[in-house]
Amino acid sequence: MALIRVERQSRLSVEEAWRRLTDWQRHAAHAPLTTIIVTTPPPTGPGTRFVARTGAGCFGFDDPMEVVRWEPPSGGRPGHCTLAKRGSVITGWAEIEVRLHARGSQVVWLEDLRVAKLPRLFDTPTAWSGRLFFGRAVAGLLSEQARDVI
């Protein structure tokens, strides 16, 4: 599995950063050729499921995910969310942590993913490209304007 770690600081409050990062459908705006459909009713919590569909036309794949840990930030306590990837193409998990930082908030996105039928020798390039992809996605989710991300 490829381990990916992305850290970003933002001027946003912890609560606003959390809201943006856990608005699942909003992620599609930062992932090329991807749509996201939440398949369970709101509000988000353990058991919430959604599918990221990446591709064009008949060429593509689904990345179904389920929220298995949901602890929004509260009373100065950081927020934690864990997603389990339940697909046949992409498996693994992702963890999102949002905590107070001197200038706003700090986000740590940790993801461990495996691409089906891809030999382990590709773990290093997968992790490298994943850091680029998720780094851009997190920065985009946190920023409607460039000044929001430090």
XYZ file of C-alpha atoms in Angstrom:
150
model
C 0.000 0.000 0.000
C 1.087 3.549 -0.692
C 1.132 5.801 2.356
C 0.329 9.431 1.585
C 0.590 12.274 4.098
C -0.457 15.844 3.349
C -0.337 18.713 5.838
C -1.732 22.173 5.208
C -2.286 25.226 7.354
C -5.171 27.596 6.769
C -6.471 30.870 8.110
C -9.898 29.240 8.312
C -11.344 28.327 11.685
C -11.156 24.648 12.634
C -14.920 24.370 12.192
C -14.910 25.930 8.696
C -11.937 23.843 7.530
C -13.724 20.713 8.823
C -16.939 21.678 7.045
C -15.156 22.154 3.728
C -13.085 18.960 3.977
C -16.078 16.807 4.870
C -18.402 18.192 2.214
C -17.904 15.062 0.106
C -19.534 16.317 -3.081
C -17.286 19.386 -3.056
C -14.249 17.114 -3.534
C -15.257 16.524 -7.160
C -14.345 20.125 -8.038
C -10.724 19.264 -7.199
C -10.483 15.824 -8.831
C -10.366 15.767 -12.635
C -13.061 13.730 -14.401
C -14.675 12.844 -11.055
C -18.220 13.040 -9.762
C -19.262 12.200 -6.224
C -22.616 10.895 -5.107
C -23.491 10.548 -1.430
C -25.659 7.409 -1.185
C -26.908 7.813 2.389
C -29.096 10.571 3.868
C -27.583 13.441 5.878
C -26.157 14.233 8.287
C -22.680 12.750 7.857
C -21.643 10.280 10.528
C -20.462 6.692 10.924
C -22.038 4.661 8.139
C -22.263 7.536 5.657
C -21.388 6.180 2.218
C -20.453 7.897 -1.014
C -18.994 6.966 -4.373
C -16.370 8.867 -6.331
C -16.740 7.971 -10.013
C -13.630 8.818 -12.044
C -13.499 8.489 -15.800
C -15.092 9.505 -19.048
C -17.924 7.664 -20.750
C -17.696 3.915 -20.294
C -14.039 4.155 -19.221
C -13.713 4.713 -15.517
C -14.061 3.208 -12.082
C -15.959 3.695 -8.850
C -14.251 4.408 -5.539
C -16.908 3.655 -2.882
C -16.104 4.930 0.605
C -17.689 4.735 4.036
C -17.225 6.960 7.072
C -16.119 4.675 9.913
C -15.042 7.350 12.422
C -16.713 10.725 12.803
C -15.631 13.133 15.525
C -16.230 16.762 14.507
C -14.106 19.389 16.283
C -15.647 20.613 19.495
C -14.569 22.604 22.522
C -10.969 22.997 21.346
C -10.707 19.293 20.530
C -9.494 18.403 17.003
C -11.827 16.817 14.482
C -11.134 13.281 13.200
C -12.728 11.398 10.330
C -11.728 7.987 8.974
C -12.911 6.684 5.622
C -12.728 3.048 4.512
C -12.311 2.514 0.783
C -14.664 -0.326 -0.168
C -14.000 -0.696 -3.895
C -12.639 -3.396 -6.128
C -10.155 -1.037 -7.843
C -9.019 1.164 -4.925
C -8.808 -0.146 -1.364
C -7.377 1.236 1.859
C -8.357 4.093 4.137
C -8.055 7.841 4.648
C -7.894 9.856 7.855
C -8.610 13.553 8.122
C -7.598 15.537 11.192
C -8.326 19.236 11.628
C -6.828 20.993 14.631
C -6.264 24.489 15.957
C -3.178 26.277 14.731
C -1.875 29.678 15.813
C -3.092 31.316 12.596
C -6.284 29.284 12.126
C -6.287 25.555 11.485
C -3.984 22.741 10.502
C -5.095 19.779 8.416
C -3.419 16.395 8.298
C -4.680 14.084 5.551
C -3.270 10.564 5.819
C -4.180 7.994 3.207
C -3.123 4.403 2.708
C -4.277 3.134 -0.645
C -3.825 0.177 -2.925
C -4.656 -0.008 -6.603
C -5.892 -3.482 -7.578
C -3.535 -5.546 -9.717
C -0.785 -2.934 -9.458
C 2.450 -4.582 -8.193
C 3.920 -3.254 -4.932
C 6.885 -1.901 -6.852
C 4.534 0.931 -7.891
C 3.813 1.933 -4.270
C 6.503 4.644 -4.262
C 5.338 6.393 -7.467
C 1.718 5.968 -6.337
C 2.548 7.674 -3.019
C 4.429 10.468 -4.800
C 1.592 11.165 -7.246
C -0.945 10.798 -4.417
C 0.815 13.511 -2.399
C 0.575 15.853 -5.385
C -3.058 14.991 -6.074
C -4.300 15.100 -2.470
C -2.159 18.146 -1.677
C -3.835 20.088 -4.481
C -7.261 18.795 -3.489
C -6.854 19.755 0.189
C -5.508 23.199 -0.732
C -8.423 23.697 -3.123
C -11.000 22.593 -0.572
C -9.583 24.966 2.009
C -9.286 27.905 -0.324
C -11.909 29.723 -2.271
C -9.207 32.388 -2.507
C -5.451 31.776 -2.375
C -5.112 33.796 0.847
C -6.990 31.144 2.893
C -4.133 28.622 2.743
C -0.828 29.469 4.419
